[in-house]
Tab-separated table of N, CA and C in Angstrom:
chain	number	residue	atom	x	y	z
A	1474	MET	N	25.904	13.517	4.694
A	1474	MET	CA	24.313	13.612	5.090
A	1474	MET	C	23.694	12.908	4.693
A	1475	SER	N	23.473	11.938	5.102
A	1475	SER	CA	22.024	10.722	3.998
A	1475	SER	C	20.555	11.147	4.260
A	1476	MET	N	20.121	11.428	3.091
A	1476	MET	CA	19.303	12.218	2.767
A	1476	MET	C	17.917	10.978	2.478
A	1477	LYS	N	16.372	11.518	3.247
A	1477	LYS	CA	15.685	10.349	2.566
A	1477	LYS	C	14.095	11.234	2.033
A	1478	ILE	N	13.407	10.542	1.513
A	1478	ILE	CA	12.089	11.371	0.795
A	1478	ILE	C	11.122	10.760	2.037
A	1479	ARG	N	10.437	11.185	2.478
A	1479	ARG	CA	9.513	10.712	3.654
A	1479	ARG	C	8.241	11.016	4.196
A	1480	LEU	N	7.638	10.807	4.255
A	1480	LEU	CA	6.319	11.294	5.347
A	1480	LEU	C	6.485	12.067	6.144
A	1481	ALA	N	5.930	12.993	6.804
A	1481	ALA	CA	6.031	14.060	8.121
A	1481	ALA	C	4.478	13.628	8.436
A	1482	ARG	N	4.290	13.445	9.730
A	1482	ARG	CA	2.719	13.617	9.791
A	1482	ARG	C	2.624	15.021	10.373
A	1483	GLY	N	1.233	15.499	10.030
A	1483	GLY	CA	0.295	16.020	10.288
A	1483	GLY	C	-1.170	16.079	10.887
A	1484	GLY	N	-1.946	17.049	11.187
A	1484	GLY	CA	-2.977	17.284	11.142
A	1484	GLY	C	-3.607	16.436	12.701
A	1485	SER	N	-4.768	16.778	13.167
A	1485	SER	CA	-5.045	16.504	14.620
A	1485	SER	C	-5.101	14.541	14.610
A	1486	LYS	N	-5.624	14.252	15.934
A	1486	LYS	CA	-5.990	13.055	16.442
A	1486	LYS	C	-6.811	12.363	15.488
A	1487	LYS	N	-6.289	11.450	14.890
A	1487	LYS	CA	-7.628	10.302	14.551
A	1487	LYS	C	-7.879	11.121	12.597
A	1488	ARG	N	-7.101	11.752	12.380
A	1488	ARG	CA	-6.998	12.781	11.121
A	1488	ARG	C	-5.959	13.015	10.599
A	1489	PRO	N	-5.434	12.014	9.991
A	1489	PRO	CA	-4.323	12.715	9.288
A	1489	PRO	C	-4.090	13.072	8.154
A	1490	PHE	N	-2.898	13.532	8.213
A	1490	PHE	CA	-2.312	14.894	6.940
A	1490	PHE	C	-0.894	14.776	6.855
A	1491	TYR	N	-0.082	14.204	5.743
A	1491	TYR	CA	1.411	14.544	5.802
A	1491	TYR	C	1.726	15.122	4.767
A	1492	ARG	N	3.311	15.482	4.802
A	1492	ARG	CA	3.550	16.231	4.218
A	1492	ARG	C	5.040	15.092	3.535
A	1493	ILE	N	5.037	15.097	2.144
A	1493	ILE	CA	6.432	14.591	1.696
A	1493	ILE	C	7.348	15.794	1.746
A	1494	VAL	N	8.465	14.859	2.712
A	1494	VAL	CA	9.536	16.251	2.539
A	1494	VAL	C	10.786	15.469	2.132
A	1495	ALA	N	12.045	16.186	1.801
A	1495	ALA	CA	13.138	15.669	1.930
A	1495	ALA	C	13.878	16.233	3.373
A	1496	ALA	N	14.505	15.125	4.025
A	1496	ALA	CA	15.002	15.283	5.319
A	1496	ALA	C	16.114	14.121	5.918
A	1497	ASP	N	16.987	15.110	6.477
A	1497	ASP	CA	18.082	14.261	7.293
A	1497	ASP	C	17.387	12.894	7.609
A	1498	SER	N	17.964	11.870	7.226
A	1498	SER	CA	17.907	10.419	7.560
A	1498	SER	C	17.733	10.391	9.244
A	1499	ARG	N	18.909	11.255	10.555
A	1499	ARG	CA	19.046	11.186	11.529
A	1499	ARG	C	17.592	11.696	12.623
A	1500	MET	N	16.951	12.524	11.539
A	1500	MET	CA	16.060	13.875	12.106
A	1500	MET	C	14.689	12.939	12.703
A	1501	PRO	N	13.825	12.791	13.924
A	1501	PRO	CA	12.682	12.647	13.925
A	1501	PRO	C	11.756	12.722	13.131
A	1502	ARG	N	10.837	11.885	12.430
A	1502	ARG	CA	9.629	11.657	11.688
A	1502	ARG	C	8.931	13.192	11.334
A	1503	ASP	N	8.754	13.819	12.731
A	1503	ASP	CA	8.124	15.185	12.374
A	1503	ASP	C	8.950	15.950	12.629
A	1504	GLY	N	10.192	16.074	12.850
A	1504	GLY	CA	11.327	17.179	12.845
A	1504	GLY	C	11.303	18.056	12.150
A	1505	ARG	N	12.355	18.439	12.091
A	1505	ARG	CA	13.192	19.022	11.087
A	1505	ARG	C	13.345	18.859	9.644
A	1506	TYR	N	13.412	19.632	8.796
A	1506	TYR	CA	13.400	19.207	7.016
A	1506	TYR	C	14.142	20.115	6.288
A	1507	VAL	N	14.399	19.417	5.656
A	1507	VAL	CA	15.049	20.607	4.264
A	1507	VAL	C	14.361	21.519	3.670
A	1508	GLU	N	13.177	20.283	2.881
A	1508	GLU	CA	12.114	20.842	1.808
A	1508	GLU	C	10.703	20.467	1.759
A	1509	LYS	N	10.212	20.796	1.437
A	1509	LYS	CA	8.490	20.668	1.810
A	1509	LYS	C	8.159	19.944	0.346
A	1510	LEU	N	8.247	18.710	0.072
A	1510	LEU	CA	7.976	18.723	-1.708
A	1510	LEU	C	6.825	18.555	-1.939
A	1511	GLY	N	5.903	18.397	-0.868
A	1511	GLY	CA	4.247	17.612	-1.678
A	1511	GLY	C	3.462	17.477	-0.252
A	1512	THR	N	2.295	16.835	-0.558
A	1512	THR	CA	1.397	16.643	0.887
A	1512	THR	C	0.702	15.145	0.360
A	1513	TYR	N	0.235	14.524	1.142
A	1513	TYR	CA	-0.638	13.675	1.103
A	1513	TYR	C	-1.562	13.322	2.221
A	1514	ALA	N	-2.463	13.205	1.724
A	1514	ALA	CA	-4.232	13.482	2.524
A	1514	ALA	C	-5.057	12.194	2.436
A	1515	PRO	N	-4.785	10.973	3.388
A	1515	PRO	CA	-4.967	10.171	3.262
A	1515	PRO	C	-7.047	9.584	3.394
A	1516	LEU	N	-7.604	10.626	4.177
A	1516	LEU	CA	-8.733	10.532	4.160
A	1516	LEU	C	-9.628	10.853	2.980
A	1517	LEU	N	-9.064	11.913	2.205
A	1517	LEU	CA	-9.760	12.218	0.851
A	1517	LEU	C	-9.774	10.718	0.151
A	1518	PRO	N	-10.631	10.925	-1.188
A	1518	PRO	CA	-11.157	9.370	-2.197
A	1518	PRO	C	-10.114	9.059	-2.808
A	1519	LYS	N	-9.714	7.771	-3.050
A	1519	LYS	CA	-8.609	7.523	-3.880
A	1519	LYS	C	-8.272	8.017	-5.196
A	1520	ASP	N	-9.509	8.591	-6.087
A	1520	ASP	CA	-9.984	9.084	-6.847
A	1520	ASP	C	-9.754	10.790	-7.032
A	1521	SER	N	-9.768	11.510	-5.448
A	1521	SER	CA	-9.032	12.792	-5.841
A	1521	SER	C	-8.010	12.959	-6.272
A	1522	GLU	N	-8.140	14.361	-6.888
A	1522	GLU	CA	-6.845	14.773	-7.503
A	1522	GLU	C	-6.233	15.539	-6.155
A	1523	ASP	N	-6.561	15.876	-5.290
A	1523	ASP	CA	-6.025	16.458	-3.783
A	1523	ASP	C	-5.405	15.315	-3.212
A	1524	ARG	N	-5.400	14.374	-3.056
A	1524	ARG	CA	-5.352	13.089	-2.321
A	1524	ARG	C	-3.230	13.171	-2.199
A	1525	VAL	N	-2.827	13.109	-3.448
A	1525	VAL	CA	-1.208	13.214	-3.407
A	1525	VAL	C	-1.045	14.348	-4.441
A	1526	LYS	N	-0.048	15.283	-3.829
A	1526	LYS	CA	0.492	16.496	-4.673
A	1526	LYS	C	1.511	16.322	-4.582
A	1527	MET	N	2.394	16.593	-5.299
A	1527	MET	CA	4.140	16.092	-5.257
A	1527	MET	C	4.511	17.574	-6.215
A	1528	ASP	N	5.675	17.762	-5.797
A	1528	ASP	CA	6.778	18.735	-6.773
A	1528	ASP	C	7.752	17.333	-7.758
A	1529	ALA	N	7.203	17.399	-8.504
A	1529	ALA	CA	7.878	16.424	-9.633
A	1529	ALA	C	9.204	16.780	-9.784
A	1530	GLU	N	9.284	18.006	-10.017
A	1530	GLU	CA	10.964	18.528	-10.656
A	1530	GLU	C	11.830	18.473	-9.360
A	1531	ARG	N	11.334	18.685	-7.990
A	1531	ARG	CA	12.000	19.268	-6.723
A	1531	ARG	C	12.236	17.816	-6.451
A	1532	ILE	N	11.349	16.806	-6.585
A	1532	ILE	CA	11.871	15.344	-5.910
A	1532	ILE	C	12.467	14.769	-7.227
A	1533	ALA	N	12.483	14.870	-8.297
A	1533	ALA	CA	13.804	14.488	-9.175
A	1533	ALA	C	15.347	14.991	-8.709
A	1534	TYR	N	15.286	16.214	-8.634
A	1534	TYR	CA	16.246	17.017	-8.137
A	1534	TYR	C	16.916	16.038	-7.050
A	1535	TRP	N	16.484	15.981	-5.550
A	1535	TRP	CA	16.883	15.258	-4.688
A	1535	TRP	C	16.992	14.094	-5.237
A	1536	LEU	N	15.991	12.942	-5.719
A	1536	LEU	CA	16.644	11.812	-6.089
A	1536	LEU	C	17.958	11.652	-6.697
A	1537	SER	N	18.466	12.834	-7.506
A	1537	SER	CA	19.541	12.759	-8.666
A	1537	SER	C	20.661	13.315	-7.728
A	1538	LYS	N	20.614	13.730	-6.235
A	1538	LYS	CA	21.149	14.315	-5.106
A	1538	LYS	C	21.684	12.730	-4.229
A	1539	GLY	N	20.891	11.996	-4.346
A	1539	GLY	CA	21.327	10.289	-4.023
A	1539	GLY	C	20.094	10.246	-2.683
A	1540	ALA	N	19.290	11.176	-2.593
A	1540	ALA	CA	17.914	10.953	-1.361
A	1540	ALA	C	16.832	9.243	-1.362
A	1541	GLN	N	16.980	8.736	-0.855
A	1541	GLN	CA	16.170	7.447	-0.844
A	1541	GLN	C	14.660	7.380	-0.194
A	1542	PRO	N	13.777	7.472	-0.991
A	1542	PRO	CA	12.517	7.495	-0.712
A	1542	PRO	C	12.079	6.247	0.277
A	1543	THR	N	11.480	6.913	1.177
A	1543	THR	CA	10.789	5.513	2.055
A	1543	THR	C	9.967	4.508	1.066
A	1544	GLU	N	9.432	3.258	1.680
A	1544	GLU	CA	8.904	2.367	0.862
A	1544	GLU	C	7.315	3.025	0.581
A	1545	ARG	N	6.518	4.085	1.109
A	1545	ARG	CA	5.219	4.192	1.121
A	1545	ARG	C	5.293	5.883	0.181
A	1546	VAL	N	6.298	6.500	0.530
A	1546	VAL	CA	6.872	7.466	-1.085
A	1546	VAL	C	7.298	7.070	-2.203
A	1547	GLN	N	7.778	5.800	-2.348
A	1547	GLN	CA	8.195	5.078	-3.386
A	1547	GLN	C	7.162	4.520	-4.202
A	1548	ARG	N	5.775	3.959	-3.658
A	1548	ARG	CA	4.897	3.438	-4.181
A	1548	ARG	C	3.875	4.566	-4.452
A	1549	MET	N	3.890	6.130	-4.032
A	1549	MET	CA	3.270	6.785	-4.231
A	1549	MET	C	4.025	7.775	-6.054
A	1550	LEU	N	5.409	7.688	-5.741
A	1550	LEU	CA	6.173	7.649	-6.849
A	1550	LEU	C	6.159	7.134	-8.093
A	1551	GLU	N	5.829	5.969	-8.206
A	1551	GLU	CA	5.927	4.733	-8.929
A	1551	GLU	C	3.900	5.255	-9.885
A	1552	ALA	N	3.479	5.509	-8.874
A	1552	ALA	CA	1.851	5.612	-9.312
A	1552	ALA	C	2.132	6.925	-9.876
A	1553	ALA	N	2.504	8.011	-9.574
A	1553	ALA	CA	2.687	9.514	-10.553
A	1553	ALA	C	3.653	9.152	-11.938
A	1554	GLY	N	3.983	7.905	-12.037
A	1554	GLY	CA	5.550	7.963	-12.877
A	1554	GLY	C	6.584	8.694	-13.191
A	1555	ILE	N	7.194	9.190	-11.654
A	1555	ILE	CA	8.380	9.811	-11.578
A	1555	ILE	C	9.542	8.315	-11.369
A	1556	SER	N	9.248	7.608	-10.712
A	1556	SER	CA	10.245	6.471	-11.037
A	1556	SER	C	9.554	5.149	-11.501
A	1557	PRO	N	10.264	4.438	-11.844
A	1557	PRO	CA	10.086	2.799	-12.366
A	1557	PRO	C	9.816	2.219	-11.356
A	1558	LYS	N	8.898	1.434	-11.857
A	1558	LYS	CA	7.927	0.728	-10.936
A	1558	LYS	C	9.037	-0.638	-10.805
A	1559	THR	N	9.032	-0.919	-8.842
A	1559	THR	CA	10.088	-1.856	-8.551
A	1559	THR	C	9.357	-3.197	-8.320
A	1560	GLU	N	10.051	-4.429	-8.559
A	1560	GLU	CA	9.238	-5.265	-8.044
A	1560	GLU	C	9.511	-5.944	-6.493
A	1561	ARG	N	8.237	-6.358	-5.669
A	1561	ARG	CA	8.463	-6.531	-4.464
A	1561	ARG	C	8.147	-8.220	-4.392
A	1562	ASN	N	9.040	-8.268	-3.170
A	1562	ASN	CA	8.899	-9.676	-3.287
A	1562	ASN	C	9.260	-10.399	-1.135
A	1563	ASN	N	7.941	-10.272	-1.180
A	1563	ASN	CA	7.432	-10.881	0.422
A	1563	ASN	C	6.587	-12.196	0.240
A	1564	PRO	N	6.982	-13.307	0.280
A	1564	PRO	CA	6.344	-14.648	-0.158
A	1564	PRO	C	5.829	-15.248	1.542
A	1565	THR	N	6.038	-14.910	2.503
A	1565	THR	CA	5.557	-14.907	3.547
A	1565	THR	C	4.530	-14.293	3.935
A	1566	LYS	N	4.451	-13.110	3.980
A	1566	LYS	CA	3.458	-11.830	4.524
A	1566	LYS	C	2.095	-12.238	4.136
A	1567	GLY	N	2.048	-12.947	2.614
A	1567	GLY	CA	0.525	-13.084	1.705
A	1567	GLY	C	0.171	-14.558	2.236
A	1568	THR	N	1.079	-15.189	2.875
A	1568	THR	CA	0.155	-16.533	3.087
A	1568	THR	C	-0.404	-16.975	4.491
A	1569	PRO	N	-1.676	-17.770	4.335
A	1569	PRO	CA	-2.671	-17.581	5.577
A	1569	PRO	C	-1.950	-18.382	6.357
A	1570	GLY	N	-2.527	-18.103	7.854
A	1570	GLY	CA	-2.108	-18.630	9.096
A	1570	GLY	C	-2.994	-20.280	9.210
A	1571	LYS	N	-2.466	-20.655	10.217
A	1571	LYS	CA	-2.446	-21.985	10.293
A	1571	LYS	C	-4.247	-22.163	10.015
A	1572	LYS	N	-5.214	-21.514	11.480
A	1572	LYS	CA	-6.508	-21.157	11.235
A	1572	LYS	C	-6.688	-20.955	10.373
A	1573	ALA	N	-6.602	-20.025	9.751
A	1573	ALA	CA	-7.384	-19.320	7.990
A	1573	ALA	C	-7.100	-20.406	7.275
A	1574	ALA	N	-5.752	-21.419	7.314
A	1574	ALA	CA	-5.736	-22.233	6.164
A	1574	ALA	C	-6.820	-23.648	6.312
A	1575	ALA	N	-7.102	-24.019	7.754
A	1575	ALA	CA	-8.251	-24.508	8.125
A	1575	ALA	C	-9.468	-24.651	7.701
A	1576	ARG	N	-9.707	-23.166	7.962
A	1576	ARG	CA	-11.035	-22.527	7.775
A	1576	ARG	C	-11.490	-22.768	5.773
A	1577	VAL	N	-10.097	-22.529	5.144
A	1577	VAL	CA	-10.397	-22.794	3.370
A	1577	VAL	C	-10.654	-24.122	3.386
A	1578	GLU	N	-9.531	-25.187	4.064
A	1578	GLU	CA	-9.770	-26.380	3.264
A	1578	GLU	C	-11.390	-27.249	4.367
A	1579	GLU	N	-11.765	-26.463	5.278
A	1579	GLU	CA	-13.341	-27.272	5.733
A	1579	GLU	C	-13.932	-26.154	4.608
A	1580	LYS	N	-13.978	-25.153	4.326
A	1580	LYS	CA	-14.748	-24.989	2.798
A	1580	LYS	C	-15.194	-25.052	1.904
A	1581	ALA	N	-13.498	-26.187	2.015
A	1581	ALA	CA	-13.366	-26.384	0.229
A	1581	ALA	C	-14.648	-27.853	0.691
A	1582	ALA	N	-14.297	-28.537	1.654
A	1582	ALA	CA	-14.468	-29.914	1.882
A	1582	ALA	C	-16.313	-29.652	2.251
A	1583	LYS	N	-16.613	-28.478	2.255
A	1583	LYS	CA	-18.455	-28.309	2.346
A	1583	LYS	C	-18.693	-28.410	0.927
A	1584	ALA	N	-17.881	-27.416	0.382
A	1584	ALA	CA	-18.518	-27.225	-1.382
A	1584	ALA	C	-18.462	-28.465	-2.128
A	1585	ALA	N	-17.699	-29.674	-1.790
A	1585	ALA	CA	-17.179	-30.857	-2.518
A	1585	ALA	C	-18.329	-31.561	-1.712
A	1586	ALA	N	-18.975	-31.626	-0.900
A	1586	ALA	CA	-20.036	-32.425	-0.341
A	1586	ALA	C	-21.373	-31.929	-0.835
A	1587	ALA	N	-21.523	-30.348	-0.922
A	1587	ALA	CA	-22.743	-30.157	-1.520
A	1587	ALA	C	-22.382	-30.208	-3.117
A	1588	ALA	N	-21.746	-29.992	-3.729
A	1588	ALA	CA	-21.641	-30.048	-5.221
A	1588	ALA	C	-22.006	-32.213	-5.217
A	1589	GLU	N	-21.652	-32.901	-4.750
A	1589	GLU	CA	-21.451	-34.314	-4.837
A	1589	GLU	C	-23.420	-34.723	-4.652
A	1590	ALA	N	-23.923	-34.214	-3.372
A	1590	ALA	CA	-24.967	-34.140	-3.002
A	1590	ALA	C	-26.233	-34.081	-4.194
A	1591	ALA	N	-25.665	-32.304	-4.758
A	1591	ALA	CA	-26.615	-32.244	-5.655
A	1591	ALA	C	-26.768	-33.134	-7.168
A	1592	ALA	N	-25.313	-33.750	-7.080
A	1592	ALA	CA	-25.237	-34.368	-8.278
A	1592	ALA	C	-25.994	-35.855	-7.981
A	1593	ALA	N	-25.796	-36.289	-7.036
A	1593	ALA	CA	-26.038	-37.507	-6.613
A	1593	ALA	C	-28.002	-38.285	-7.291
A	1594	PRO	N	-28.605	-36.745	-6.642
A	1594	PRO	CA	-30.504	-36.637	-7.411
A	1594	PRO	C	-30.695	-36.876	-8.674
A	1595	ALA	N	-29.718	-35.862	-9.411
A	1595	ALA	CA	-30.106	-35.535	-10.835
A	1595	ALA	C	-29.442	-37.296	-11.462
A	1596	GLU	N	-28.740	-37.589	-11.070
A	1596	GLU	CA	-28.648	-39.090	-11.271
A	1596	GLU	C	-29.679	-40.159	-11.144
A	1597	ALA	N	-29.939	-40.264	-10.028
A	1597	ALA	CA	-31.403	-41.225	-10.029
A	1597	ALA	C	-32.030	-41.242	-10.744
A	1598	PRO	N	-32.960	-40.093	-11.199
A	1598	PRO	CA	-34.306	-39.893	-11.683
A	1598	PRO	C	-33.843	-40.352	-13.287
A	1599	ALA	N	-32.295	-40.083	-13.905
A	1599	ALA	CA	-32.341	-40.551	-15.196
A	1599	ALA	C	-32.058	-41.833	-15.277
A	1600	GLU	N	-31.438	-42.905	-14.076
A	1600	GLU	CA	-30.805	-44.259	-13.685
A	1600	GLU	C	-32.842	-44.784	-13.999
A	1601	GLU	N	-33.637	-44.234	-13.132
A	1601	GLU	CA	-34.764	-44.750	-13.238
A	1601	GLU	C	-35.424	-45.329	-14.800
A	1602	ALA	N	-35.370	-43.783	-15.510
A	1602	ALA	CA	-36.146	-43.614	-16.753
A	1602	ALA	C	-35.242	-44.871	-17.692
A	1603	ALA	N	-34.054	-45.045	-17.378
A	1603	ALA	CA	-33.384	-45.941	-18.432
A	1603	ALA	C	-33.743	-47.014	-17.953
A	1604	ALA	N	-34.296	-47.987	-16.646
A	1604	ALA	CA	-34.485	-48.963	-16.293
A	1604	ALA	C	-36.030	-49.298	-16.595
A	1605	GLU	N	-36.735	-48.016	-17.191
A	1605	GLU	CA	-38.502	-48.766	-17.638
A	1605	GLU	C	-38.178	-48.968	-18.689
């Protein structure tokens, strides 16, 4: 039986609330689970201590038994200091698309033209004063 530590959604429509659970990986997201390990309330402010509550001892137990945390739960465990921080690499996800790259180039060109225009009048009076 392969175990996962994952989020099970609760709460009403547009008001999410999650339980952090240890469940068989074959069970549905909100289906049967073996043990409730904590809660996650994403609507609370990020600095609230009630936003993420976990039973660290039980999570460590399930990790020792081979349970695999999902990506989101792994991030929560890293933030809590329960598991070591892992390096993630997704180089194509962060690169801008064609239109965004074109907008950046256009903005850079406008900024360069504005800087050049601002520098040109400042040099002109200095040249006139030197000519006199």
